[in-house]
PDB file of C-alpha atoms in Angstrom:
ATOM      1  CA  UNK A   1     164.272 131.217  57.189  1.00  0.00           C
ATOM      2  CA  UNK A   2     162.410 134.022  55.432  1.00  0.00           C
ATOM      3  CA  UNK A   3     161.276 133.131  51.938  1.00  0.00           C
ATOM      4  CA  UNK A   4     159.270 135.274  49.546  1.00  0.00           C
ATOM      5  CA  UNK A   5     156.060 133.437  48.735  1.00  0.00           C
ATOM      6  CA  UNK A   6     153.841 134.522  45.863  1.00  0.00           C
ATOM      7  CA  UNK A   7     150.041 134.146  46.089  1.00  0.00           C
ATOM      8  CA  UNK A   8     149.181 130.665  44.884  1.00  0.00           C
ATOM      9  CA  UNK A   9     145.999 129.621  43.178  1.00  0.00           C
ATOM     10  CA  UNK A  10     144.212 127.226  45.510  1.00  0.00           C
ATOM     11  CA  UNK A  11     141.202 126.634  43.259  1.00  0.00           C
ATOM     12  CA  UNK A  12     140.607 123.565  41.119  1.00  0.00           C
ATOM     13  CA  UNK A  13     137.629 123.102  38.797  1.00  0.00           C
ATOM     14  CA  UNK A  14     135.850 119.910  39.800  1.00  0.00           C
ATOM     15  CA  UNK A  15     136.719 117.317  42.423  1.00  0.00           C
ATOM     16  CA  UNK A  16     140.221 116.661  43.751  1.00  0.00           C
ATOM     17  CA  UNK A  17     141.309 113.237  42.498  1.00  0.00           C
ATOM     18  CA  UNK A  18     142.819 110.654  44.858  1.00  0.00           C
ATOM     19  CA  UNK A  19     145.630 110.230  42.296  1.00  0.00           C
ATOM     20  CA  UNK A  20     146.446 113.977  42.580  1.00  0.00           C
ATOM     21  CA  UNK A  21     146.717 113.588  46.358  1.00  0.00           C
ATOM     22  CA  UNK A  22     148.921 110.495  45.987  1.00  0.00           C
ATOM     23  CA  UNK A  23     151.205 112.324  43.515  1.00  0.00           C
ATOM     24  CA  UNK A  24     151.416 115.269  45.889  1.00  0.00           C
ATOM     25  CA  UNK A  25     152.601 112.956  48.700  1.00  0.00           C
ATOM     26  CA  UNK A  26     155.078 111.252  46.352  1.00  0.00           C
ATOM     27  CA  UNK A  27     156.643 114.585  45.338  1.00  0.00           C
ATOM     28  CA  UNK A  28     157.805 115.163  48.907  1.00  0.00           C
ATOM     29  CA  UNK A  29     160.256 112.244  48.916  1.00  0.00           C
ATOM     30  CA  UNK A  30     163.087 114.591  47.920  1.00  0.00           C
ATOM     31  CA  UNK A  31     162.441 116.867  50.913  1.00  0.00           C
ATOM     32  CA  UNK A  32     164.270 114.729  53.432  1.00  0.00           C
ATOM     33  CA  UNK A  33     164.167 117.355  56.194  1.00  0.00           C
ATOM     34  CA  UNK A  34     160.464 116.471  56.594  1.00  0.00           C
ATOM     35  CA  UNK A  35     159.616 114.037  59.383  1.00  0.00           C
ATOM     36  CA  UNK A  36     155.834 114.367  59.458  1.00  0.00           C
ATOM     37  CA  UNK A  37     152.954 115.198  57.118  1.00  0.00           C
ATOM     38  CA  UNK A  38     149.420 116.105  58.103  1.00  0.00           C
ATOM     39  CA  UNK A  39     146.602 115.911  55.580  1.00  0.00           C
ATOM     40  CA  UNK A  40     142.981 116.996  55.822  1.00  0.00           C
ATOM     41  CA  UNK A  41     140.526 115.915  53.128  1.00  0.00           C
ATOM     42  CA  UNK A  42     137.053 117.393  52.932  1.00  0.00           C
ATOM     43  CA  UNK A  43     134.451 115.163  51.290  1.00  0.00           C
ATOM     44  CA  UNK A  44     130.962 116.128  50.119  1.00  0.00           C
ATOM     45  CA  UNK A  45     128.465 114.537  52.505  1.00  0.00           C
ATOM     46  CA  UNK A  46     125.072 113.247  51.362  1.00  0.00           C
ATOM     47  CA  UNK A  47     123.082 114.999  54.100  1.00  0.00           C
ATOM     48  CA  UNK A  48     119.407 114.065  54.316  1.00  0.00           C
ATOM     49  CA  UNK A  49     117.201 117.059  55.062  1.00  0.00           C
ATOM     50  CA  UNK A  50     113.478 116.422  55.446  1.00  0.00           C
ATOM     51  CA  UNK A  51     113.750 113.278  53.374  1.00  0.00           C
ATOM     52  CA  UNK A  52     115.708 114.988  50.588  1.00  0.00           C
ATOM     53  CA  UNK A  53     119.284 113.797  49.989  1.00  0.00           C
ATOM     54  CA  UNK A  54     122.152 116.089  48.957  1.00  0.00           C
ATOM     55  CA  UNK A  55     123.645 114.703  45.740  1.00  0.00           C
ATOM     56  CA  UNK A  56     126.267 117.418  45.111  1.00  0.00           C
ATOM     57  CA  UNK A  57     127.576 120.803  46.208  1.00  0.00           C
ATOM     58  CA  UNK A  58     128.272 123.573  43.693  1.00  0.00           C
ATOM     59  CA  UNK A  59     131.091 125.770  45.000  1.00  0.00           C
ATOM     60  CA  UNK A  60     131.643 129.392  43.979  1.00  0.00           C
ATOM     61  CA  UNK A  61     134.101 131.951  45.338  1.00  0.00           C
ATOM     62  CA  UNK A  62     135.097 135.588  45.194  1.00  0.00           C
ATOM     63  CA  UNK A  63     138.332 134.247  43.807  1.00  0.00           C
ATOM     64  CA  UNK A  64     140.583 137.337  43.848  1.00  0.00           C
ATOM     65  CA  UNK A  65     139.647 138.154  47.429  1.00  0.00           C
ATOM     66  CA  UNK A  66     139.948 134.523  48.529  1.00  0.00           C
ATOM     67  CA  UNK A  67     143.454 134.214  47.059  1.00  0.00           C
ATOM     68  CA  UNK A  68     144.608 137.434  48.728  1.00  0.00           C
ATOM     69  CA  UNK A  69     143.189 136.270  52.063  1.00  0.00           C
ATOM     70  CA  UNK A  70     144.668 132.786  51.681  1.00  0.00           C
ATOM     71  CA  UNK A  71     148.050 134.377  51.013  1.00  0.00           C
ATOM     72  CA  UNK A  72     147.817 136.266  54.324  1.00  0.00           C
ATOM     73  CA  UNK A  73     146.740 133.124  56.181  1.00  0.00           C
ATOM     74  CA  UNK A  74     149.670 131.246  54.620  1.00  0.00           C
ATOM     75  CA  UNK A  75     152.126 133.939  55.748  1.00  0.00           C
ATOM     76  CA  UNK A  76     150.727 133.880  59.283  1.00  0.00           C
ATOM     77  CA  UNK A  77     150.815 130.091  59.484  1.00  0.00           C
ATOM     78  CA  UNK A  78     154.447 129.993  58.322  1.00  0.00           C
ATOM     79  CA  UNK A  79     155.313 132.676  60.882  1.00  0.00           C
ATOM     80  CA  UNK A  80     153.627 130.689  63.659  1.00  0.00           C
ATOM     81  CA  UNK A  81     154.718 127.109  62.895  1.00  0.00           C
ATOM     82  CA  UNK A  82     158.074 125.673  61.727  1.00  0.00           C
ATOM     83  CA  UNK A  83     156.664 124.173  58.535  1.00  0.00           C
ATOM     84  CA  UNK A  84     158.687 122.902  55.622  1.00  0.00           C
ATOM     85  CA  UNK A  85     155.766 123.303  53.229  1.00  0.00           C
ATOM     86  CA  UNK A  86     152.030 123.720  52.951  1.00  0.00           C
ATOM     87  CA  UNK A  87     149.604 123.053  50.099  1.00  0.00           C
ATOM     88  CA  UNK A  88     145.913 123.985  49.895  1.00  0.00           C
ATOM     89  CA  UNK A  89     143.473 122.957  47.161  1.00  0.00           C
ATOM     90  CA  UNK A  90     139.743 123.797  47.133  1.00  0.00           C
ATOM     91  CA  UNK A  91     137.270 122.742  44.488  1.00  0.00           C
ATOM     92  CA  UNK A  92     135.018 125.039  42.495  1.00  0.00           C
ATOM     93  CA  UNK A  93     132.051 123.875  40.437  1.00  0.00           C
ATOM     94  CA  UNK A  94     129.823 120.902  41.119  1.00  0.00           C
ATOM     95  CA  UNK A  95     131.253 118.160  43.349  1.00  0.00           C
ATOM     96  CA  UNK A  96     129.213 114.974  43.815  1.00  0.00           C
ATOM     97  CA  UNK A  97     128.615 113.412  47.233  1.00  0.00           C
ATOM     98  CA  UNK A  98     131.578 111.202  48.107  1.00  0.00           C
ATOM     99  CA  UNK A  99     134.082 113.277  46.127  1.00  0.00           C
ATOM    100  CA  UNK A 100     136.902 115.320  47.653  1.00  0.00           C
ATOM    101  CA  UNK A 101     136.455 119.113  47.669  1.00  0.00           C
ATOM    102  CA  UNK A 102     139.258 120.228  50.016  1.00  0.00           C
ATOM    103  CA  UNK A 103     142.868 119.084  50.392  1.00  0.00           C
ATOM    104  CA  UNK A 104     145.143 120.669  53.009  1.00  0.00           C
ATOM    105  CA  UNK A 105     148.662 119.259  53.311  1.00  0.00           C
ATOM    106  CA  UNK A 106     151.281 120.486  55.815  1.00  0.00           C
ATOM    107  CA  UNK A 107     154.741 119.088  56.430  1.00  0.00           C
ATOM    108  CA  UNK A 108     157.334 119.710  59.132  1.00  0.00           C
ATOM    109  CA  UNK A 109     160.413 118.172  60.716  1.00  0.00           C
ATOM    110  CA  UNK A 110     158.376 116.965  63.719  1.00  0.00           C
ATOM    111  CA  UNK A 111     154.705 116.010  63.751  1.00  0.00           C
ATOM    112  CA  UNK A 112     153.181 118.582  66.100  1.00  0.00           C
ATOM    113  CA  UNK A 113     153.745 121.610  63.869  1.00  0.00           C
ATOM    114  CA  UNK A 114     152.283 119.821  60.846  1.00  0.00           C
ATOM    115  CA  UNK A 115     149.201 118.616  62.757  1.00  0.00           C
ATOM    116  CA  UNK A 116     148.486 121.930  64.499  1.00  0.00           C
ATOM    117  CA  UNK A 117     149.077 124.001  61.370  1.00  0.00           C
ATOM    118  CA  UNK A 118     146.831 121.731  59.304  1.00  0.00           C
ATOM    119  CA  UNK A 119     143.998 122.077  61.825  1.00  0.00           C
ATOM    120  CA  UNK A 120     144.393 125.826  62.001  1.00  0.00           C
ATOM    121  CA  UNK A 121     144.432 126.259  58.231  1.00  0.00           C
ATOM    122  CA  UNK A 122     141.234 124.221  57.850  1.00  0.00           C
ATOM    123  CA  UNK A 123     139.451 126.226  60.562  1.00  0.00           C
ATOM    124  CA  UNK A 124     140.632 129.558  59.196  1.00  0.00           C
ATOM    125  CA  UNK A 125     139.831 128.882  55.569  1.00  0.00           C
ATOM    126  CA  UNK A 126     136.305 127.775  56.476  1.00  0.00           C
ATOM    127  CA  UNK A 127     135.794 130.959  58.519  1.00  0.00           C
ATOM    128  CA  UNK A 128     137.687 133.528  56.449  1.00  0.00           C
ATOM    129  CA  UNK A 129     137.671 132.645  52.752  1.00  0.00           C
ATOM    130  CA  UNK A 130     134.785 133.997  50.641  1.00  0.00           C
ATOM    131  CA  UNK A 131     133.575 130.643  49.315  1.00  0.00           C
ATOM    132  CA  UNK A 132     129.976 129.462  49.061  1.00  0.00           C
ATOM    133  CA  UNK A 133     128.353 126.083  48.529  1.00  0.00           C
ATOM    134  CA  UNK A 134     124.967 125.370  46.992  1.00  0.00           C
ATOM    135  CA  UNK A 135     123.694 121.973  48.170  1.00  0.00           C
ATOM    136  CA  UNK A 136     121.861 120.313  45.294  1.00  0.00           C
ATOM    137  CA  UNK A 137     119.260 117.714  46.269  1.00  0.00           C
ATOM    138  CA  UNK A 138     118.259 114.627  44.288  1.00  0.00           C
ATOM    139  CA  UNK A 139     115.021 116.348  43.204  1.00  0.00           C
ATOM    140  CA  UNK A 140     117.127 119.296  41.825  1.00  0.00           C
ATOM    141  CA  UNK A 141     115.967 121.703  44.559  1.00  0.00           C
ATOM    142  CA  UNK A 142     118.773 123.381  46.512  1.00  0.00           C
ATOM    143  CA  UNK A 143     119.734 125.174  49.679  1.00  0.00           C
ATOM    144  CA  UNK A 144     122.790 127.255  50.558  1.00  0.00           C
ATOM    145  CA  UNK A 145     125.315 125.418  52.702  1.00  0.00           C
ATOM    146  CA  UNK A 146     126.017 126.789  56.190  1.00  0.00           C
ATOM    147  CA  UNK A 147     129.284 126.025  57.962  1.00  0.00           C
ATOM    148  CA  UNK A 148     128.995 124.702  61.494  1.00  0.00           C
TER     149      UNK A 148
ATOM    150  CA  UNK B   1     130.358 158.259  40.000  1.00  0.00           C
ATOM    151  CA  UNK B   2     129.075 154.766  39.460  1.00  0.00           C
ATOM    152  CA  UNK B   3     129.910 151.981  41.862  1.00  0.00           C
ATOM    153  CA  UNK B   4     129.851 148.367  40.769  1.00  0.00           C
ATOM    154  CA  UNK B   5     128.105 145.946  43.122  1.00  0.00           C
ATOM    155  CA  UNK B   6     128.732 142.207  43.003  1.00  0.00           C
ATOM    156  CA  UNK B   7     127.064 139.540  45.126  1.00  0.00           C
ATOM    157  CA  UNK B   8     127.701 135.890  45.881  1.00  0.00           C
ATOM    158  CA  UNK B   9     126.064 132.816  47.386  1.00  0.00           C
ATOM    159  CA  UNK B  10     122.431 133.145  48.425  1.00  0.00           C
ATOM    160  CA  UNK B  11     122.413 136.821  47.440  1.00  0.00           C
ATOM    161  CA  UNK B  12     122.540 135.766  43.785  1.00  0.00           C
ATOM    162  CA  UNK B  13     118.986 134.457  44.366  1.00  0.00           C
ATOM    163  CA  UNK B  14     117.996 138.100  45.056  1.00  0.00           C
ATOM    164  CA  UNK B  15     120.197 140.124  42.686  1.00  0.00           C
ATOM    165  CA  UNK B  16     121.282 137.645  40.029  1.00  0.00           C
ATOM    166  CA  UNK B  17     124.780 136.814  38.855  1.00  0.00           C
ATOM    167  CA  UNK B  18     125.629 140.009  36.962  1.00  0.00           C
ATOM    168  CA  UNK B  19     127.220 143.138  38.476  1.00  0.00           C
ATOM    169  CA  UNK B  20     124.783 145.957  39.295  1.00  0.00           C
ATOM    170  CA  UNK B  21     125.804 149.594  38.783  1.00  0.00           C
ATOM    171  CA  UNK B  22     124.656 152.154  41.365  1.00  0.00           C
ATOM    172  CA  UNK B  23     124.931 155.897  40.724  1.00  0.00           C
ATOM    173  CA  UNK B  24     125.396 158.606  43.335  1.00  0.00           C
ATOM    174  CA  UNK B  25     126.152 156.642  46.465  1.00  0.00           C
ATOM    175  CA  UNK B  26     128.533 158.659  48.644  1.00  0.00           C
ATOM    176  CA  UNK B  27     129.081 155.849  51.093  1.00  0.00           C
ATOM    177  CA  UNK B  28     128.184 152.235  51.745  1.00  0.00           C
ATOM    178  CA  UNK B  29     125.092 153.191  53.782  1.00  0.00           C
ATOM    179  CA  UNK B  30     123.592 155.150  50.881  1.00  0.00           C
ATOM    180  CA  UNK B  31     124.476 152.288  48.576  1.00  0.00           C
ATOM    181  CA  UNK B  32     122.713 149.730  50.750  1.00  0.00           C
ATOM    182  CA  UNK B  33     119.645 152.016  51.043  1.00  0.00           C
ATOM    183  CA  UNK B  34     119.416 152.147  47.250  1.00  0.00           C
ATOM    184  CA  UNK B  35     119.897 148.404  46.917  1.00  0.00           C
ATOM    185  CA  UNK B  36     117.228 147.716  49.583  1.00  0.00           C
ATOM    186  CA  UNK B  37     114.740 149.837  47.633  1.00  0.00           C
ATOM    187  CA  UNK B  38     115.546 148.080  44.399  1.00  0.00           C
ATOM    188  CA  UNK B  39     115.727 144.571  45.932  1.00  0.00           C
ATOM    189  CA  UNK B  40     113.381 144.413  48.940  1.00  0.00           C
ATOM    190  CA  UNK B  41     114.333 140.757  49.557  1.00  0.00           C
ATOM    191  CA  UNK B  42     117.858 141.948  50.398  1.00  0.00           C
ATOM    192  CA  UNK B  43     116.729 143.728  53.575  1.00  0.00           C
ATOM    193  CA  UNK B  44     116.778 140.774  55.959  1.00  0.00           C
ATOM    194  CA  UNK B  45     119.636 138.817  54.410  1.00  0.00           C
ATOM    195  CA  UNK B  46     122.857 138.371  56.422  1.00  0.00           C
ATOM    196  CA  UNK B  47     126.024 139.636  54.742  1.00  0.00           C
ATOM    197  CA  UNK B  48     129.189 141.622  55.257  1.00  0.00           C
ATOM    198  CA  UNK B  49     130.515 144.259  52.862  1.00  0.00           C
ATOM    199  CA  UNK B  50     133.862 144.394  51.087  1.00  0.00           C
ATOM    200  CA  UNK B  51     135.041 147.484  49.207  1.00  0.00           C
ATOM    201  CA  UNK B  52     137.741 146.604  46.691  1.00  0.00           C
ATOM    202  CA  UNK B  53     138.227 143.238  48.426  1.00  0.00           C
ATOM    203  CA  UNK B  54     138.691 144.766  51.903  1.00  0.00           C
ATOM    204  CA  UNK B  55     136.010 144.026  54.512  1.00  0.00           C
ATOM    205  CA  UNK B  56     134.558 147.288  55.863  1.00  0.00           C
ATOM    206  CA  UNK B  57     132.170 148.253  58.662  1.00  0.00           C
ATOM    207  CA  UNK B  58     130.092 151.376  59.279  1.00  0.00           C
ATOM    208  CA  UNK B  59     129.745 154.192  56.745  1.00  0.00           C
ATOM    209  CA  UNK B  60     132.612 153.713  54.332  1.00  0.00           C
ATOM    210  CA  UNK B  61     133.114 156.493  51.776  1.00  0.00           C
ATOM    211  CA  UNK B  62     132.909 155.506  48.106  1.00  0.00           C
ATOM    212  CA  UNK B  63     134.928 157.436  45.569  1.00  0.00           C
ATOM    213  CA  UNK B  64     133.540 155.928  42.390  1.00  0.00           C
ATOM    214  CA  UNK B  65     135.178 153.146  40.464  1.00  0.00           C
ATOM    215  CA  UNK B  66     134.945 151.064  43.611  1.00  0.00           C
ATOM    216  CA  UNK B  67     133.752 147.481  43.515  1.00  0.00           C
ATOM    217  CA  UNK B  68     131.475 146.729  46.434  1.00  0.00           C
ATOM    218  CA  UNK B  69     130.889 143.054  47.199  1.00  0.00           C
ATOM    219  CA  UNK B  70     128.094 141.775  49.440  1.00  0.00           C
ATOM    220  CA  UNK B  71     129.317 138.567  51.078  1.00  0.00           C
ATOM    221  CA  UNK B  72     126.845 136.236  52.790  1.00  0.00           C
ATOM    222  CA  UNK B  73     128.187 133.829  55.461  1.00  0.00           C
ATOM    223  CA  UNK B  74     131.155 131.861  54.109  1.00  0.00           C
ATOM    224  CA  UNK B  75     130.707 128.138  53.545  1.00  0.00           C
ATOM    225  CA  UNK B  76     133.966 126.824  52.153  1.00  0.00           C
ATOM    226  CA  UNK B  77     135.418 123.413  52.838  1.00  0.00           C
TER     227      UNK B  77
END
């Protein structure tokens, strides 16, 4: 099925609330052609670097470019996997350690497509979207996050 | 023809958060030469270049009214 999909805004100011994620799951109960969901949640980790603990990450993005790129990734993922739907949310602004900064949610009739698509979206958005993270330490110093 | 330059991530430590206007840069190489003279700390920083949101490589011609973005390694997620 070919459907026209408009670029969606993936960015949320601040952390992604657990209640938002729960509501998002709940909303799928009318889509009864779905048999499997896959969800990835990224959480800000309190890394300790030379005795200094990360207390938060401040995310910024080249938003227009990121949304255009995410739209292309979305089109390619839908062309590759038989998904029913896919939702991506990424935080901007300052997210404290322990809070959720990334929510990727894929759904399909059978589990494999949802799981594989979810993994691929997470890998691609980390590699291809112009997003940056400033790791803020407890003493207010900072370093720029590097993806591994 | 002025070109607007915007930077992100660690490059804001070098060039700040506001767009920088560069005059008389015929291509991205000339633009980077001018930026390196103005911001010596930029010289050894890793980044890729996007012209009007498209990633480019090599000497890309600038026609004026372009927005050139310097993008350090991405760190989303």
